[in-house]
Tab-separated table of C-alpha atoms and ligand atoms in Angstrom:
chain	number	residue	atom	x	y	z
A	495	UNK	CA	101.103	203.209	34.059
A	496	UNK	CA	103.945	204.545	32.134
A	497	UNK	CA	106.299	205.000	34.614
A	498	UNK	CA	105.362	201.984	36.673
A	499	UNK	CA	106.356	199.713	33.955
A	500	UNK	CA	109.204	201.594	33.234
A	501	UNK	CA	110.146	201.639	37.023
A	502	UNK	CA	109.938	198.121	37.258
A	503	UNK	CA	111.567	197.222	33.609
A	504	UNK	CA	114.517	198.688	34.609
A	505	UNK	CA	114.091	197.324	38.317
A	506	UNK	CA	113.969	193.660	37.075
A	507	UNK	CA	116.985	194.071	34.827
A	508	UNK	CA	118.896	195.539	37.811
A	509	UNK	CA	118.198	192.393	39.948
A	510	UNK	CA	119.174	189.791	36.847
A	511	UNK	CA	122.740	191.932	37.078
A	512	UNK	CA	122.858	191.043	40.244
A	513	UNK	CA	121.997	187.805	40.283
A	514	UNK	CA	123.934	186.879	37.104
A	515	UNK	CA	127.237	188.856	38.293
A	516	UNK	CA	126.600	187.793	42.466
A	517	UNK	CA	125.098	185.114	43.125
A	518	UNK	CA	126.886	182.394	41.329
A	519	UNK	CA	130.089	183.455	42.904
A	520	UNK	CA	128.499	183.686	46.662
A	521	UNK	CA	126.861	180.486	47.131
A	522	UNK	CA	129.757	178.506	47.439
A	523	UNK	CA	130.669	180.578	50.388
A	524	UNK	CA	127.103	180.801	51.626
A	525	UNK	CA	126.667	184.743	51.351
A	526	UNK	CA	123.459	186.055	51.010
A	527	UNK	CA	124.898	189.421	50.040
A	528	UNK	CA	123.846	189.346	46.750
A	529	UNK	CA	119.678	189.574	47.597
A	530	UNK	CA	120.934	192.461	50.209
A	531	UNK	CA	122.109	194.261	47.236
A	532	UNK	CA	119.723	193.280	44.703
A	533	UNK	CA	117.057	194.506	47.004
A	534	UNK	CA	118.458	197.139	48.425
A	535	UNK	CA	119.494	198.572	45.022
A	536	UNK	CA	116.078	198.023	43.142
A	537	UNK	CA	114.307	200.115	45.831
A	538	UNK	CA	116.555	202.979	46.113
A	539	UNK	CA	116.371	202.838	41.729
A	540	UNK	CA	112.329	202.550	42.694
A	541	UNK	CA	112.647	205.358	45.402
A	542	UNK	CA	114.272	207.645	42.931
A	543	UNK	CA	112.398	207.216	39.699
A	544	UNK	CA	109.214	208.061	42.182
A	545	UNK	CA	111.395	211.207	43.268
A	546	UNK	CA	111.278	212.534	39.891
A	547	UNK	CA	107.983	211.877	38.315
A	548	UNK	CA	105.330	211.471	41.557
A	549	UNK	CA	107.474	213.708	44.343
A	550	UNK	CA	104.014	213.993	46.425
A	551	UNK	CA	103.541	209.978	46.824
A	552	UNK	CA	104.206	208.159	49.591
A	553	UNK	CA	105.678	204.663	48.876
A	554	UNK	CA	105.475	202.026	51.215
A	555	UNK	CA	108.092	199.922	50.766
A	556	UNK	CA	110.277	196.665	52.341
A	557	UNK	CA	113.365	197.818	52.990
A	558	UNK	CA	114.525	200.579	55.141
A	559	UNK	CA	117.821	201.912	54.917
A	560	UNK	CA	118.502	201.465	58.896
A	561	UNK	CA	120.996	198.215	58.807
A	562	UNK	CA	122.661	199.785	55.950
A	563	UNK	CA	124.089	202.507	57.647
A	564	UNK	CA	126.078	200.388	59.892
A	565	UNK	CA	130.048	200.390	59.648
A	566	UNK	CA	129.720	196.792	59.128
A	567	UNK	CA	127.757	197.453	56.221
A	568	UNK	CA	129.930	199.892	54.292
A	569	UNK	CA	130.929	197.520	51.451
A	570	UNK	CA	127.875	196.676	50.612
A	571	UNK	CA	126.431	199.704	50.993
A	572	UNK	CA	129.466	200.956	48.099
A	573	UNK	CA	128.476	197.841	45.530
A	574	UNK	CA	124.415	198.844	45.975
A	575	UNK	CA	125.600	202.414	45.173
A	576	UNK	CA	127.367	201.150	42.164
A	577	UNK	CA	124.994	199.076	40.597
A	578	UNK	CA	122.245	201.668	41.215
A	579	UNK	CA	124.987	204.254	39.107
A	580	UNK	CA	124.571	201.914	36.235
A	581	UNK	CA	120.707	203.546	36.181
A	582	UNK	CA	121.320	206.248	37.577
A	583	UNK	CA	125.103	208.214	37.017
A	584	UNK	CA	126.319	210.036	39.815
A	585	UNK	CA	124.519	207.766	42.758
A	586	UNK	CA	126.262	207.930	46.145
A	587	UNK	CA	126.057	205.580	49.301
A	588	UNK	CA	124.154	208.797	50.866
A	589	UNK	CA	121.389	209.597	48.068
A	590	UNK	CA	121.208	205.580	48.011
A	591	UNK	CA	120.013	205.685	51.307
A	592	UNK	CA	117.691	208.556	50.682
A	593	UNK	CA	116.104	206.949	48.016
A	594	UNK	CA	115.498	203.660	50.053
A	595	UNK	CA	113.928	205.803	52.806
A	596	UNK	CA	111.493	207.066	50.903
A	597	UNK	CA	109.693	203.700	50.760
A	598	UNK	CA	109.127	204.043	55.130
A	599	UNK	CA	106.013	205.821	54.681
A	600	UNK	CA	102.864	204.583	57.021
A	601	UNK	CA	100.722	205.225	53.564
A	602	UNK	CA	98.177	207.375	53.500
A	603	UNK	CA	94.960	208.015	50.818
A	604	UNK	CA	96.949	207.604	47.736
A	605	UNK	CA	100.020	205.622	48.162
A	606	UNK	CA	102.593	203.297	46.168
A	607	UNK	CA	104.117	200.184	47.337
A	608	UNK	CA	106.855	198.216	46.091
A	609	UNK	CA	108.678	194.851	46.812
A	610	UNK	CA	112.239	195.467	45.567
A	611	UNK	CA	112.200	191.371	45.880
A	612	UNK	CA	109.231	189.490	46.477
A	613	UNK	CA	110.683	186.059	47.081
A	614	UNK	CA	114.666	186.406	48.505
A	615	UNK	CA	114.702	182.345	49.159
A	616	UNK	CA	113.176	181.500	45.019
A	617	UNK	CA	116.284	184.591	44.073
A	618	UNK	CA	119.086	182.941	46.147
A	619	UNK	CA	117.798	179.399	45.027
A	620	UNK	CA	117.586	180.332	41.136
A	621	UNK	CA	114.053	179.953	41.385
A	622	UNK	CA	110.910	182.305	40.765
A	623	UNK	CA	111.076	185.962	42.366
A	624	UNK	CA	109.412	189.061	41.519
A	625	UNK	CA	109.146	192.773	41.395
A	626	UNK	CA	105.822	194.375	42.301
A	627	UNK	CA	105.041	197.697	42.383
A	628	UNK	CA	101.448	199.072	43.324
A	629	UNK	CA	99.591	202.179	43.324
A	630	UNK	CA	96.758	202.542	45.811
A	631	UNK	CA	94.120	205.123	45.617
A	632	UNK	CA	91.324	205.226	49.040
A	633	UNK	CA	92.064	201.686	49.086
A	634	UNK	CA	91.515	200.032	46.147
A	635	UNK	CA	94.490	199.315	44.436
A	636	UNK	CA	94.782	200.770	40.701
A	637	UNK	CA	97.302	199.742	38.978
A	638	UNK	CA	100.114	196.635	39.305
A	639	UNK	CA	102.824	195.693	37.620
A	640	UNK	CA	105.147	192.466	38.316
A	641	UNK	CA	108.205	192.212	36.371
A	642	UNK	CA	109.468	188.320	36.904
A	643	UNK	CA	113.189	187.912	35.412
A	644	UNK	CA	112.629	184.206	35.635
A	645	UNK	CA	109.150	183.483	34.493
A	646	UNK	CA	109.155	182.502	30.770
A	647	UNK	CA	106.187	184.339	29.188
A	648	UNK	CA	106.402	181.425	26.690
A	649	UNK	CA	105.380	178.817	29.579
A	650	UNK	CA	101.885	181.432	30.357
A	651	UNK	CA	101.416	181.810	27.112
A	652	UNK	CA	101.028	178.378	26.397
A	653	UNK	CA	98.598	175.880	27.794
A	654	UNK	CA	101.535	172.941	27.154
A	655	UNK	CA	104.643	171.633	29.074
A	656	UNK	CA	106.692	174.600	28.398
A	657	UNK	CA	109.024	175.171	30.628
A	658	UNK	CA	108.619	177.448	33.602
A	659	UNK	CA	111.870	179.009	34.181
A	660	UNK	CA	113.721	181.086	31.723
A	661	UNK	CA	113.571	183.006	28.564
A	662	UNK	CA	113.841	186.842	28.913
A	663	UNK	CA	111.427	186.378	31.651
A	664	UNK	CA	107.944	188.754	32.440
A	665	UNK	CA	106.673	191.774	32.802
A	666	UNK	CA	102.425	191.785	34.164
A	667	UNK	CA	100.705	194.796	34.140
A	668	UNK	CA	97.404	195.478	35.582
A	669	UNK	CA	95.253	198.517	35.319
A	670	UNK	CA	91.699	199.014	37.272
A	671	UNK	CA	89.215	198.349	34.435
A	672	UNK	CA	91.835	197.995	32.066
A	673	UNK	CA	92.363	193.666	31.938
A	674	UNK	CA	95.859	192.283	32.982
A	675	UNK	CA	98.204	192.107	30.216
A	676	UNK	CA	101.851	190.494	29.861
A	677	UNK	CA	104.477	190.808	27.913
A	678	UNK	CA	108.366	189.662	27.202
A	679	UNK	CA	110.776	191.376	29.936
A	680	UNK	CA	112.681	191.366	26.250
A	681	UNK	CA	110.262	194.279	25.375
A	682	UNK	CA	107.649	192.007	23.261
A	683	UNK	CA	104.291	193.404	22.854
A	684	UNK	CA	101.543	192.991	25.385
A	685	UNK	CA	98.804	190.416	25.347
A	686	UNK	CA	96.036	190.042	27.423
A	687	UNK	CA	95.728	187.190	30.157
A	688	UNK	CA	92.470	185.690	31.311
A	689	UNK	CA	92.205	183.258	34.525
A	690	UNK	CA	90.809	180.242	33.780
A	691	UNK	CA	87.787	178.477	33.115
A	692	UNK	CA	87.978	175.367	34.929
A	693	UNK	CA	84.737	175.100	37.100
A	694	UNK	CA	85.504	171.359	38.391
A	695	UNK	CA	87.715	171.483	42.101
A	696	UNK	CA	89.081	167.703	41.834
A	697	UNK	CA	90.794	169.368	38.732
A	698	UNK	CA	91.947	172.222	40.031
A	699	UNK	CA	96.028	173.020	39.883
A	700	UNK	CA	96.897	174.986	43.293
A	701	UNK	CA	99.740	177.205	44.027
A	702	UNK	CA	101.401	177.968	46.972
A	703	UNK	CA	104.470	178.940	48.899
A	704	UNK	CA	107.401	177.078	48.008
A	705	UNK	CA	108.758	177.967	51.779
A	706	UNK	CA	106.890	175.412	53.698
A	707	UNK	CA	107.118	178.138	56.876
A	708	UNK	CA	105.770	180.610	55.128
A	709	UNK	CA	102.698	178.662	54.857
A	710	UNK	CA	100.758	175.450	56.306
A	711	UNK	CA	101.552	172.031	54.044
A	712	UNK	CA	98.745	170.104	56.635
A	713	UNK	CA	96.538	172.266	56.411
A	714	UNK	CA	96.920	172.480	52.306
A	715	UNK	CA	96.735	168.616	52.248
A	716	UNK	CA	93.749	168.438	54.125
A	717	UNK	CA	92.350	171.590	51.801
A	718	UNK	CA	93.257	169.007	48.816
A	719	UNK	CA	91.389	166.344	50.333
A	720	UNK	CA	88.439	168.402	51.300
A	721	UNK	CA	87.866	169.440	47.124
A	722	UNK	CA	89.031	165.923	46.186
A	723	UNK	CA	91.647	167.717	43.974
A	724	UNK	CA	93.871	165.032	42.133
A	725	UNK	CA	97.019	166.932	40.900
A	726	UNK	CA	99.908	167.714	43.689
A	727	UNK	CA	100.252	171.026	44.476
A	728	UNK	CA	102.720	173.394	43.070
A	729	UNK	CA	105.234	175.445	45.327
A	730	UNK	CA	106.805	178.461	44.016
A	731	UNK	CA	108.246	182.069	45.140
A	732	UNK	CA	106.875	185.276	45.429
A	733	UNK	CA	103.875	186.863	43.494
A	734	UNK	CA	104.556	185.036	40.306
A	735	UNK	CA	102.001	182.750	41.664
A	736	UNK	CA	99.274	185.527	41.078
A	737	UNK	CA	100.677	186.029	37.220
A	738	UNK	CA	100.633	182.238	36.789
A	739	UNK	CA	96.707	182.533	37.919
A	740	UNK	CA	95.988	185.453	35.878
A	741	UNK	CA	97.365	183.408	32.996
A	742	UNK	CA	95.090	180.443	33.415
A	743	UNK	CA	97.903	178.706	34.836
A	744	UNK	CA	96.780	177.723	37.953
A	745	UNK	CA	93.432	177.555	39.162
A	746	UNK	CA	93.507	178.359	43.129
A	747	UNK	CA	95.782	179.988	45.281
A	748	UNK	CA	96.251	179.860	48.740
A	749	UNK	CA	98.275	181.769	51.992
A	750	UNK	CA	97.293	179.586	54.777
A	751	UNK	CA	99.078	180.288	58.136
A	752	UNK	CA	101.792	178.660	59.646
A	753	UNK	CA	100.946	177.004	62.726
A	754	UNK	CA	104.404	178.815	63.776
A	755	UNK	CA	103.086	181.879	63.178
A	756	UNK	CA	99.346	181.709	63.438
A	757	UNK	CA	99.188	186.050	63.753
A	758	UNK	CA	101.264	186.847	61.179
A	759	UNK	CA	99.772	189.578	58.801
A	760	UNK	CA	100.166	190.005	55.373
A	761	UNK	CA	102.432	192.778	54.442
A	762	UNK	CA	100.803	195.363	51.579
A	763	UNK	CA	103.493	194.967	49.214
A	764	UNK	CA	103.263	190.858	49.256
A	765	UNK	CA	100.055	191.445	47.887
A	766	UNK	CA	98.908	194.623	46.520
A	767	UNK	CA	99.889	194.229	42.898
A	768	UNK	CA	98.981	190.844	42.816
A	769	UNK	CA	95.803	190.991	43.503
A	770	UNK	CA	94.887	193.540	40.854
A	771	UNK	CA	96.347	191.476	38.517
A	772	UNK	CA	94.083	188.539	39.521
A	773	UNK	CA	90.850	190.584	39.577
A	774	UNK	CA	91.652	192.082	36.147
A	775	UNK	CA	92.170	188.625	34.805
A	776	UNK	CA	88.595	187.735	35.952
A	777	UNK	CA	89.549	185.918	39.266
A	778	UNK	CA	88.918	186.547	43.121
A	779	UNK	CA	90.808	187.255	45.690
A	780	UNK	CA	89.785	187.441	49.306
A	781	UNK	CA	90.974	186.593	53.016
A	782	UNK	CA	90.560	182.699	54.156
A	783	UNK	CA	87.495	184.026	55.829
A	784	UNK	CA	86.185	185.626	52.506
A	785	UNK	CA	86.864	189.314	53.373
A	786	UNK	CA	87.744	191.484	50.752
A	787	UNK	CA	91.699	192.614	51.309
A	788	UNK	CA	91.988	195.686	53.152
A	789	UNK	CA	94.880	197.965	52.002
A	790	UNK	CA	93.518	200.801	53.700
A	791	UNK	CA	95.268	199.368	57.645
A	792	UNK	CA	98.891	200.458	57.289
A	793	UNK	CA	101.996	198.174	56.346
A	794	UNK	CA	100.092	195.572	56.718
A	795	UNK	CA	96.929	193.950	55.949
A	796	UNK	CA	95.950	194.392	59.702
A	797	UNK	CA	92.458	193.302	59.062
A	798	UNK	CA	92.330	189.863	57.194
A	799	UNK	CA	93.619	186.594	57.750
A	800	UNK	CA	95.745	184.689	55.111
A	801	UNK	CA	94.857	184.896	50.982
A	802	UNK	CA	92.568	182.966	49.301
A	803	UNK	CA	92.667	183.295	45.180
A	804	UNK	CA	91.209	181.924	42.432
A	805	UNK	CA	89.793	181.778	38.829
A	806	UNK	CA	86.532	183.122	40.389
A	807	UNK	CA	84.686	179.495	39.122
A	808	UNK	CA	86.222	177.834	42.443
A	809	UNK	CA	85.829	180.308	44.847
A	810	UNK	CA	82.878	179.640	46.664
A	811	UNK	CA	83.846	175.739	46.591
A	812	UNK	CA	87.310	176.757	48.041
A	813	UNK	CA	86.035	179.027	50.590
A	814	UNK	CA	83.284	176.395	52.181
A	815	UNK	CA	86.292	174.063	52.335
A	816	UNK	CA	88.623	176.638	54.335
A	817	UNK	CA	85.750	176.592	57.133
A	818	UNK	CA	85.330	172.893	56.992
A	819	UNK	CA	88.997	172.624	58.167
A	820	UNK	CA	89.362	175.915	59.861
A	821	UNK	CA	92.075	176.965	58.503
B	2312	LIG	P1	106.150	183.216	49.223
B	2312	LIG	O1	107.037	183.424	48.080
B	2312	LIG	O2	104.768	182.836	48.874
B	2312	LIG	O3	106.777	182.293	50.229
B	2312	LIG	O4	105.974	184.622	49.890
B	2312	LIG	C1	107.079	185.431	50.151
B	2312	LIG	C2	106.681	186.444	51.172
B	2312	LIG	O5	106.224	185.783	52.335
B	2312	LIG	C3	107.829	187.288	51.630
B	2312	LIG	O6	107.859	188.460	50.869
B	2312	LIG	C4	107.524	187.583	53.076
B	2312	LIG	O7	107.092	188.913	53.232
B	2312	LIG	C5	106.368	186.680	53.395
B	2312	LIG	N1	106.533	185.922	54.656
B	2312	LIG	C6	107.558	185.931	55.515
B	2312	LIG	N2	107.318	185.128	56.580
B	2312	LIG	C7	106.089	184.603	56.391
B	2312	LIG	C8	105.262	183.722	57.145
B	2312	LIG	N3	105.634	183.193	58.297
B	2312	LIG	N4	104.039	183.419	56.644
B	2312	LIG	C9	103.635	183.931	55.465
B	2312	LIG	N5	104.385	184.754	54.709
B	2312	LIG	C10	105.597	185.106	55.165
B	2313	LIG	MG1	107.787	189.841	49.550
């Protein structure tokens, strides 16, 4: 657990660099060159931290460095170097690469996975985005840690109208037996989260994607309908969906799929550390069909259907409403 939430401490702080030195200055000329390095750099900084302290592991991870490579790519390829340097003194464009590489693996019986950047579009907008990094052990998934640079631990703390956004941001960190905890990116000390308790569905607060094709907004409102819940739902980035549930923040969360892209599979790094950190908050988290997740299919979840989570209280309620819809 130690170096995970070391790994993705000093991840996290890497991407607010970027993102408070890049991406200011590239959106008025519409470059998205800032989340290329941001990602790019917190998985090679991933890649090599797991390099020195778990040399054996596999890591399954987004990015490869393929694209990178490229002539076209050189700059770039120099500034990820750079800011990885500030971690890690002496890093070169090659060992860069290297480092990034090592997240390619297939997986295997005990394997990591990381998202360098779960959530480019909530990054690039100045929304939510996260860092997850997962260890997985025969398939069950044993430890997760999120670190979100712009999810104020103040606003999960809280059960008020704090604001979401902000602060020094969060770190969530999940063992297998062990509770979910949170704490101040700042370096605050760690208190325990617990889902909620709210048993009734037409009060029930939902989360989902904020990228309406990353999802299925008709098939949510008819989901809504189906409960009778009252509030709107709320759209946000990345995995700092599953934090806000594991705070009590949120009540139900759903991945339905896109009628674009009615195959597409959940990758394991969307949704490995997550989902610890739900189930050791007391929630649930299955497939839309009610199948547990299986992490044990490759890159990705090759043998489930969408994401269905919850406090645990609304699952069942939830589920029977999936099927009424057929989503
Ligand atoms: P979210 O922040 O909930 O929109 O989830 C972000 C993740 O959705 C990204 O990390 C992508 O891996 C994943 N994603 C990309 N395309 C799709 C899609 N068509 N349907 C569902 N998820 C997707
Ligand atoms: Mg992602």
């Amino acid at each position: 657990m130690k170096f995970a939430l070391d790994a993705v401490r000093k991840a996290s702080a890497l991407v607010k660099a970027v993102q408070t030195e890049l991406v200011a200055a590239a959106l008025t000329k519409d470059d998205r060159s800032p989340v290329t390095v941001a990602d790019y750099a917190a998985q090679a900084l991933i890649g090599r931290l797991l390099d020195e302290h778990f040399p054996e592991d596999p890591l399954v991870g987004e990015e490869d460095s393929t694209a990178l490579r490229t002539p076209e790519q050189a700059e770039i390829l120099v500034r990820i170097a750079a800011f990885v340097g500030r971690e890690i003194p002496g890093a070169t464009p090659e060992s860069v690469c290297r480092w990034i590489d090592r997240g390619s693996a297939v997986s295997g019986a005990r394997y990591w996975t990381v998202d360098p950047i779960d959530g480019t579009k909530g990054f690039v907008r100045g929304d939510q985005y996260a860092v997850a990094l997962a260890l997985v052990v025969d398939g069950v998934v044993q430890l997760g840690v999120l670190g979100c640079p712009n999810l104020d631990v103040d606003y999960l703390r809280s059960e008020g109208s704090a604001e979401m956004t902000g602060g020094a941001g969060t770190l969530v960190a999940a063992a297998r037996g062990e509770g979910t905890w949170i704490a101040g990116l700042d370096g605050d000390a760690f208190t325990r989260a617990r889902v909620s308790e709210r048993t009734d569905p037409a009060r029930a607060r939902l989360l989902r994607s904020f990228e309406t094709a990353h999802t299925n907004t008709g098939k949510i409102g008819e989901l809504v309908e189906a409960l009778g819940v009252t509030a709107a739902p709320v759209g946000l980035d990345s995995q700092a969906k599953y934090a806000l549930l594991a705070a009590g923040r949120g009540d139900l969360l759903v991945r339905l799929l896109s009628s674009r892209q009615p195959d597409y599979l959940e990758k394991v790094w969307d949704q490995a550390a997550g989902s610890i950190v739900v189930e050791e908050a007391g929630g649930r988290i299955e497939d839309l069909h009610g199948s547990p997740l299986d992490f044990t299919a490759g890159r990705t979840l090759a043998n489930n259907r969408g994401v269905l989570a919850s406090n645990g209280h609304l699952h069942n309620a939830a589920l029977a409403a999936l099927a009424d819809i057929g989503a």
